[in-house]
Coordinates of C-alpha atoms in Angstrom, one line a residue:
M1 CA 116.4 143.2 140.9
A2 CA 117.9 142.9 136.9
G3 CA 115.5 142.9 133.9
G4 CA 116.2 139.5 133.2
N5 CA 115.9 138.1 136.5
I6 CA 112.4 139.4 137.3
W7 CA 110.9 138.1 133.9
F8 CA 111.9 135.0 134.4
S9 CA 110.9 135.1 138.2
V10 CA 107.4 136.2 136.5
L11 CA 107.1 133.6 133.9
S12 CA 108.7 130.8 135.5
P13 CA 105.6 129.0 137.4
A14 CA 103.3 129.3 134.1
L15 CA 106.6 127.8 131.5
W16 CA 107.2 125.2 134.5
L17 CA 103.3 123.9 134.7
G18 CA 103.0 123.8 131.3
T19 CA 106.2 122.2 130.1
V20 CA 105.9 119.5 132.4
Y21 CA 102.3 118.4 131.6
L22 CA 102.5 118.9 127.8
I23 CA 105.8 116.7 128.0
G24 CA 103.4 114.5 130.3
L25 CA 100.6 114.6 127.6
Y26 CA 102.8 113.8 124.8
S27 CA 105.4 111.2 126.3
W28 CA 103.0 107.8 126.3
P29 CA 104.4 104.3 125.7
R30 CA 104.3 103.1 121.8
E31 CA 101.4 100.3 122.9
L32 CA 99.4 103.6 123.7
K33 CA 99.0 106.0 120.4
S34 CA 96.2 108.7 120.4
V35 CA 93.6 107.5 117.3
R36 CA 91.1 109.5 116.1
S37 CA 87.8 107.2 116.6
A38 CA 84.5 108.4 118.0
S39 CA 82.6 106.5 120.4
L40 CA 78.9 106.1 120.6
E41 CA 78.5 107.1 123.8
P42 CA 77.4 110.8 124.9
R43 CA 80.4 112.6 125.6
S44 CA 81.0 116.3 126.8
L45 CA 84.0 118.1 127.6
T46 CA 82.8 119.0 131.2
T47 CA 82.2 115.0 132.3
P48 CA 86.0 114.2 133.7
V49 CA 86.1 117.5 135.0
P50 CA 86.6 117.3 139.1
R51 CA 84.3 119.9 140.2
R52 CA 85.2 120.3 143.7
L53 CA 88.7 120.6 143.0
L54 CA 88.0 123.6 139.9
V55 CA 86.0 125.5 142.9
T56 CA 88.8 125.4 145.1
A57 CA 91.4 126.5 142.5
C58 CA 89.0 129.3 141.8
L59 CA 89.1 130.2 145.2
L60 CA 92.6 130.5 145.3
A61 CA 92.3 132.3 142.2
A62 CA 90.5 134.8 143.5
L63 CA 92.5 135.0 146.3
S64 CA 95.6 135.4 144.8
I65 CA 93.9 138.6 142.5
A66 CA 92.6 140.0 145.6
S67 CA 96.0 140.1 146.7
L68 CA 97.0 142.2 144.4
W69 CA 94.8 145.1 145.7
A70 CA 96.8 145.2 148.8
M71 CA 100.2 145.4 147.1
L72 CA 99.2 148.9 146.3
S73 CA 99.4 150.3 150.0
Q74 CA 103.7 149.2 149.5
P75 CA 105.5 152.4 149.6
G76 CA 108.6 151.2 148.5
F77 CA 111.9 151.9 149.8
V78 CA 114.8 153.8 147.5
P79 CA 118.4 151.5 148.0
V80 CA 120.6 152.8 150.7
P81 CA 124.6 152.3 149.5
A82 CA 126.9 151.7 151.8
I83 CA 128.1 154.5 154.3
E84 CA 131.5 154.9 156.0
T85 CA 132.1 157.9 158.5
V86 CA 134.8 158.6 160.7
V87 CA 133.5 159.9 164.1
A88 CA 136.0 160.7 166.8
G89 CA 139.0 159.0 164.6
E90 CA 136.7 156.0 164.6
L91 CA 135.2 154.8 161.6
L92 CA 131.9 153.5 161.6
S93 CA 129.9 151.9 158.6
T94 CA 126.5 150.8 157.4
D95 CA 125.8 147.9 155.7
A96 CA 124.0 148.9 152.0
Q97 CA 120.2 148.5 152.0
Q98 CA 118.3 146.8 148.9
G99 CA 115.5 148.8 147.9
I100 CA 112.2 147.8 147.3
M101 CA 109.5 148.3 144.1
P102 CA 106.6 150.5 145.3
G103 CA 103.6 148.6 144.9
R104 CA 101.8 150.4 142.0
E105 CA 104.6 149.2 140.1
A106 CA 105.0 145.6 141.3
I107 CA 101.6 145.4 140.6
A108 CA 102.2 144.7 137.0
Y109 CA 104.7 142.0 137.4
A110 CA 102.6 140.3 140.0
A111 CA 99.4 140.3 137.7
L112 CA 101.5 139.3 135.3
Q113 CA 102.7 136.3 136.6
I114 CA 99.0 135.5 137.9
I115 CA 97.5 135.9 134.3
A116 CA 100.4 133.7 132.7
L117 CA 99.8 131.0 135.4
M118 CA 96.1 131.2 134.8
T119 CA 96.4 131.0 131.4
S120 CA 98.6 128.3 131.2
M121 CA 96.2 125.8 133.0
A122 CA 93.5 126.8 131.0
M123 CA 95.1 125.6 128.0
I124 CA 96.6 122.5 129.4
A125 CA 93.0 121.9 130.5
L126 CA 91.7 122.3 127.0
V127 CA 94.7 120.1 125.4
I128 CA 93.5 117.7 127.7
L129 CA 89.8 117.5 127.1
R130 CA 90.2 117.7 123.6
R131 CA 93.2 115.1 122.3
S132 CA 92.6 112.3 120.8
P133 CA 91.4 109.0 122.7
L134 CA 94.5 106.7 123.3
N135 CA 94.0 103.3 121.5
G136 CA 94.5 100.4 123.8
I137 CA 92.3 101.5 126.4
S138 CA 88.4 101.7 127.1
H139 CA 86.6 105.0 126.4
H140 CA 85.4 104.9 130.3
D141 CA 89.6 104.4 131.1
N142 CA 90.1 107.2 128.4
Q143 CA 87.7 109.7 130.6
V144 CA 89.3 108.4 133.8
L145 CA 92.5 109.4 132.7
R146 CA 91.1 112.8 131.6
A147 CA 90.4 113.2 134.9
T148 CA 93.4 112.3 136.5
W149 CA 95.1 114.7 134.8
L150 CA 92.9 117.7 135.5
N151 CA 93.0 116.9 139.1
R152 CA 96.7 116.8 139.3
L153 CA 96.6 120.0 137.1
L154 CA 94.1 122.0 139.3
R155 CA 95.7 120.6 142.4
T156 CA 99.6 121.9 141.4
G157 CA 98.0 124.9 139.9
G158 CA 96.0 125.7 143.1
F159 CA 99.1 125.6 145.2
L160 CA 101.1 127.8 142.8
L161 CA 98.1 130.6 143.0
A162 CA 98.1 129.9 146.3
V163 CA 102.2 130.6 146.7
A164 CA 101.6 134.1 144.3
A165 CA 98.9 134.9 146.7
V166 CA 101.3 134.6 150.3
E167 CA 104.2 136.3 147.9
N168 CA 102.0 139.6 147.4
L169 CA 101.0 139.9 150.3
S170 CA 104.7 139.1 152.0
F171 CA 105.7 142.0 149.8
V172 CA 103.4 144.3 151.6
V173 CA 104.7 143.9 154.9
A174 CA 108.3 143.6 153.5
T175 CA 110.9 146.5 154.2
P176 CA 114.7 146.3 153.3
L177 CA 115.1 145.1 157.2
G178 CA 112.8 142.9 156.8
M179 CA 110.8 145.0 159.8
G180 CA 107.1 145.6 159.8
V181 CA 105.9 148.8 158.3
H182 CA 104.2 150.1 161.4
G183 CA 107.1 149.2 163.6
V184 CA 110.6 148.0 164.2
E185 CA 109.4 144.5 165.2
P186 CA 109.7 142.0 162.6
D187 CA 106.3 140.7 161.5
S188 CA 106.7 137.6 162.6
Q189 CA 102.9 136.7 163.1
W190 CA 102.3 137.4 159.7
M191 CA 105.2 134.8 158.5
M192 CA 103.8 132.3 161.0
A193 CA 100.4 132.8 159.7
S194 CA 101.7 132.4 155.9
N195 CA 103.7 129.3 156.7
I196 CA 100.7 127.3 157.9
F197 CA 98.2 128.5 155.2
M198 CA 100.5 127.0 152.9
L199 CA 101.1 124.0 155.0
A200 CA 97.3 123.3 154.8
V201 CA 96.8 124.2 151.4
S202 CA 100.1 122.0 150.6
A203 CA 98.3 118.6 152.5
V204 CA 94.7 119.4 151.3
M205 CA 96.3 119.4 147.3
F206 CA 98.4 116.4 148.6
F207 CA 96.1 113.9 149.5
W208 CA 93.3 115.4 147.1
G209 CA 93.6 112.7 144.5
P210 CA 91.4 111.2 141.7
K211 CA 88.4 109.0 143.2
A212 CA 87.8 107.0 139.8
N213 CA 89.5 103.9 139.0
F214 CA 90.5 102.4 135.6
E215 CA 87.9 99.7 134.4
G216 CA 88.8 96.3 136.2
E217 CA 92.1 97.6 138.0
P218 CA 91.3 97.4 141.3
R219 CA 92.2 93.9 141.4
R220 CA 94.0 93.8 138.5
A221 CA 96.8 95.3 139.9
A222 CA 97.0 92.4 142.4
C223 CA 97.9 90.1 139.8
Y224 CA 100.5 92.4 138.1
A225 CA 103.8 92.4 139.9
F226 CA 105.8 94.9 138.4
G227 CA 102.9 97.3 138.5
R228 CA 102.7 96.5 142.3
A229 CA 106.5 97.1 142.5
R230 CA 106.3 100.2 140.2
D231 CA 103.5 101.6 142.6
H232 CA 105.6 101.2 145.6
L233 CA 108.6 102.9 144.3
L234 CA 106.1 106.0 143.6
V235 CA 105.1 105.8 147.2
M236 CA 108.1 105.6 148.5
A237 CA 109.7 108.5 146.5
F238 CA 106.0 110.9 147.4
V239 CA 106.5 109.9 151.2
A240 CA 110.1 109.7 151.3
T241 CA 110.3 113.3 149.6
L242 CA 107.3 114.8 151.9
V243 CA 109.1 113.8 155.1
A244 CA 112.7 115.1 154.3
L245 CA 111.1 118.5 153.0
L246 CA 109.3 118.8 156.2
S247 CA 112.3 117.8 158.0
V248 CA 114.1 120.8 156.2
F249 CA 111.4 123.3 156.8
L250 CA 110.9 122.2 160.4
S251 CA 114.7 122.4 161.2
S252 CA 115.2 125.8 159.1
A253 CA 112.3 127.4 161.4
A254 CA 114.2 126.2 164.5
V255 CA 117.1 127.6 163.2
E256 CA 115.6 131.1 162.1
Y257 CA 114.0 131.2 165.6
V258 CA 117.6 131.3 167.5
A259 CA 118.7 133.5 164.9
D260 CA 115.6 136.3 165.6
E261 CA 117.3 136.1 169.0
V262 CA 120.0 138.1 167.9
D263 CA 120.2 141.5 167.4
R264 CA 118.9 142.3 163.8
W265 CA 120.8 145.6 163.5
S266 CA 124.3 143.7 163.8
R267 CA 126.1 143.2 160.9
P268 CA 125.2 139.3 159.5
I269 CA 128.0 137.0 159.7
I270 CA 128.8 134.2 157.2
G271 CA 128.5 130.6 158.9
E272 CA 127.2 131.9 161.7
H273 CA 124.6 128.8 161.9
A274 CA 127.2 126.7 160.0
L275 CA 126.4 123.7 162.1
A276 CA 122.9 124.2 162.5
T277 CA 122.6 124.1 158.5
M278 CA 124.3 121.2 158.4
F279 CA 122.8 119.2 160.9
T280 CA 119.1 120.0 159.3
L281 CA 120.3 118.5 155.9
L282 CA 121.3 115.7 157.7
V283 CA 118.2 115.3 159.1
A284 CA 116.5 115.9 156.1
A285 CA 118.7 112.9 154.4
L286 CA 118.5 110.5 157.3
A287 CA 115.0 110.8 157.0
Y288 CA 114.8 110.5 153.6
L289 CA 116.8 107.0 153.9
L290 CA 114.7 106.2 157.1
I291 CA 111.5 105.9 155.1
T292 CA 112.9 104.1 152.1
C293 CA 114.5 101.5 154.1
S294 CA 111.0 101.5 156.5
L295 CA 108.8 100.8 153.6
T296 CA 111.2 98.1 152.2
A297 CA 111.5 96.3 155.5
Y298 CA 107.5 96.5 155.5
G299 CA 107.7 94.6 152.0
H300 CA 110.3 92.1 153.8
L301 CA 108.2 91.2 156.7
M302 CA 105.4 90.7 153.5
A303 CA 107.7 88.5 151.6
G304 CA 106.7 85.3 153.7
A305 CA 108.5 82.6 152.1
A306 CA 110.1 84.7 149.6
R307 CA 112.5 85.7 151.9
Q308 CA 114.4 82.7 151.4
L309 CA 114.9 83.1 148.1
P310 CA 118.1 84.4 146.6
R311 CA 118.2 88.3 146.0
L312 CA 119.0 89.3 142.7
A313 CA 121.0 92.5 142.2
S314 CA 123.2 94.3 140.5
R315 CA 125.7 97.4 140.7
L316 CA 124.8 100.3 138.9
P317 CA 126.8 101.8 136.1
T318 CA 130.0 103.1 136.9
Y319 CA 129.3 106.5 135.9
I320 CA 126.9 106.9 138.1
Y321 CA 128.8 106.1 141.3
C322 CA 132.0 108.3 139.8
V323 CA 129.2 111.3 139.3
A324 CA 127.9 110.7 142.7
G325 CA 131.4 110.9 144.3
V326 CA 132.7 113.4 142.4
V327 CA 129.5 115.5 144.0
G328 CA 129.8 114.1 147.1
T329 CA 133.7 114.9 147.5
T330 CA 133.3 118.5 146.4
G331 CA 131.0 119.3 148.8
I332 CA 133.2 117.5 151.3
A333 CA 135.8 119.5 150.4
L334 CA 133.9 123.1 150.4
L335 CA 132.9 121.9 154.0
F336 CA 136.7 121.7 155.1
A337 CA 138.2 124.4 152.8
R338 CA 135.4 127.1 152.8
P339 CA 135.6 130.0 150.0
H340 CA 135.2 133.3 151.4
D341 CA 135.6 136.9 150.8
P342 CA 138.4 138.0 153.0
H343 CA 136.2 141.2 153.7
A344 CA 133.8 139.6 155.1
M345 CA 133.4 138.0 158.5
L346 CA 133.2 134.0 158.5
V347 CA 132.6 131.7 161.3
T348 CA 133.0 127.8 160.3
A349 CA 132.1 124.7 162.4
K350 CA 134.6 122.7 164.4
T351 CA 136.6 120.4 162.4
W352 CA 135.2 117.2 164.6
E353 CA 131.7 118.8 164.1
T354 CA 131.8 118.5 160.2
L355 CA 133.5 115.1 160.5
A356 CA 130.7 113.9 162.9
V357 CA 128.3 114.9 160.3
V358 CA 130.0 113.8 157.5
S359 CA 130.3 110.4 159.0
A360 CA 127.0 109.9 160.3
L361 CA 126.0 110.6 156.6
A362 CA 128.2 108.0 154.9
A363 CA 127.3 105.4 157.6
A364 CA 123.8 105.8 156.9
V365 CA 124.2 105.8 153.2
A366 CA 126.6 102.4 153.4
G367 CA 123.8 100.6 155.5
A368 CA 120.8 101.7 153.5
I369 CA 122.3 100.6 150.2
W370 CA 123.5 97.2 152.3
W371 CA 119.9 96.7 152.9
V372 CA 118.2 97.8 149.5
R373 CA 120.3 94.9 148.1
H374 CA 119.5 92.3 150.5
C375 CA 115.8 92.9 151.8
A376 CA 113.4 90.3 150.2
V377 CA 110.8 91.6 147.4
P378 CA 107.2 90.6 148.3
W379 CA 106.4 90.8 144.2
K380 CA 106.9 87.8 141.8
L381 CA 109.3 89.5 139.6
N382 CA 111.7 88.4 137.3
A383 CA 115.4 88.8 137.5
E384 CA 115.4 92.0 134.9
E385 CA 112.6 93.4 137.1
E386 CA 113.7 92.9 140.8
I387 CA 117.5 94.3 139.4
W388 CA 115.7 97.0 138.3
Y389 CA 113.8 97.7 141.3
R390 CA 116.9 97.7 143.6
Q391 CA 118.6 99.9 141.2
V392 CA 116.0 102.0 141.4
L393 CA 116.6 102.6 145.7
E394 CA 120.2 102.3 145.4
L395 CA 120.3 105.4 143.0
R396 CA 117.7 107.6 145.0
I397 CA 119.9 106.7 148.0
L398 CA 122.8 108.2 146.0
R399 CA 121.4 111.1 144.5
T400 CA 120.0 112.1 147.9
S401 CA 122.9 111.6 150.3
S402 CA 125.3 113.3 147.0
S403 CA 123.1 116.5 146.9
A404 CA 123.0 116.6 150.9
L405 CA 126.7 117.1 151.0
L406 CA 127.1 119.6 148.3
L407 CA 124.3 121.9 149.6
M408 CA 126.0 121.5 153.2
P409 CA 128.7 124.2 152.3
T410 CA 126.5 126.0 150.1
W411 CA 123.8 127.0 152.2
A412 CA 126.0 127.3 155.6
Y413 CA 128.4 129.4 153.6
D414 CA 126.1 131.6 151.6
L415 CA 128.2 130.2 148.1
G416 CA 125.2 131.8 145.6
P417 CA 122.0 130.9 144.2
A418 CA 124.5 128.6 141.6
M419 CA 126.0 125.9 144.0
V420 CA 122.5 126.0 145.4
A421 CA 120.8 124.6 142.0
I422 CA 123.9 122.8 141.2
G423 CA 123.7 121.0 144.5
L424 CA 119.5 120.3 143.7
I425 CA 120.2 118.9 140.3
P426 CA 121.8 115.7 141.4
F427 CA 118.7 115.2 143.4
C428 CA 116.0 115.9 140.7
I429 CA 117.1 113.4 138.2
P430 CA 114.9 110.7 137.6
S431 CA 115.6 106.8 137.7
M432 CA 114.3 106.6 134.0
V433 CA 117.2 109.0 132.7
V434 CA 119.9 106.8 133.7
L435 CA 118.1 103.4 134.2
N436 CA 116.6 101.1 131.4
K437 CA 113.2 100.3 132.7
P438 CA 112.0 96.7 132.1
T439 CA 109.4 95.7 129.4
A440 CA 106.0 96.6 131.2
W441 CA 102.9 94.1 129.9
I442 CA 100.2 96.1 129.4
P443 CA 96.7 94.3 129.5
Y444 CA 94.7 94.3 126.4
R445 CA 92.2 96.9 126.1
Q446 CA 89.2 97.0 123.5
P447 CA 89.9 100.6 121.5
A448 CA 88.2 103.7 122.4

């Protein structure tokens, strides 16, 4: 691994965590500004800290540190170049094998990754605890806000520490051919155990939300129509994304299980599982659209008499359709005209299979867009808010489908990590970057 790449891999979790949370901490609406004021109520820095979650994060940190000791047992493997020999007039070739760094050398990078991540978490926690209170909300709400931020920080940081521990332990059982260190059979039991562990950690961290409520918020939100609509959008984004990722994980696991039945010593063939890969991304995109349409359908049923009202909808800005069209068309073109190395073995999916996958996704996108434009909204929104609500849903549909179309040939025919990054960028673009959010009404609060 190149020097720049390994340093980026080591430090990227800590840099990503610090950047996201610091930007979030200092991007409040203009109505809420930090002020230097003192409250007469007793205050302690440890008051808003979720203690049970902190203990859980510390246990995951201890697990990641303990995994460093196991890395010392990795002997390492020297890279082997490709070899071609002639035996009895027949050319025999052996593929190159990538080497593995010895554990005594790799442990320094792994330790630096864990230390950087824990340092980033500690610095962000200190900023959360010591920052000035926000003007416009009460002292109680300022404390609840700190507890909410700490909750999210510990959940995200704990998940990243679990990932680091699994990566370190996976390094111990790794060999250049992906076999177990003590035999020729792949260490499938360890892979299954690590996947189950990460799924368990993900589920625990996902559902371990903050319990405290803002002052007066449990019933105030019922009168705040735009806030309810915005919360509904957030719920749809989390649930739909989670279901889509689980679909990718389960489908790809099934593909890998089939691939394990093939002789592992044979030369890999590009596109051997192209159809299965395209089907995996199709299932993920359809799952995302299905969850979105299902939750909006629930709102449609709960709208009652509002179903008789005219729908207020508007098209997205033209450039959004252009970008989605370019991304999706590029993916379709690569599906039918696969670029590949003439010296590599390539197997392509049949034309009718590719056409069926693309047609199914296009039909689902058209139906989902029609639905979000014509479904009823169960909240009393003004024209600007309802149009924005529908535009956010349409934008999510376009970015998910266009990203899936570009990732299909990228993943199926191994077009490289750069194309994977390009394919993921549209899916990660937030709506607030391209759509103007309606002006939200913020209830009056007494200064802290």
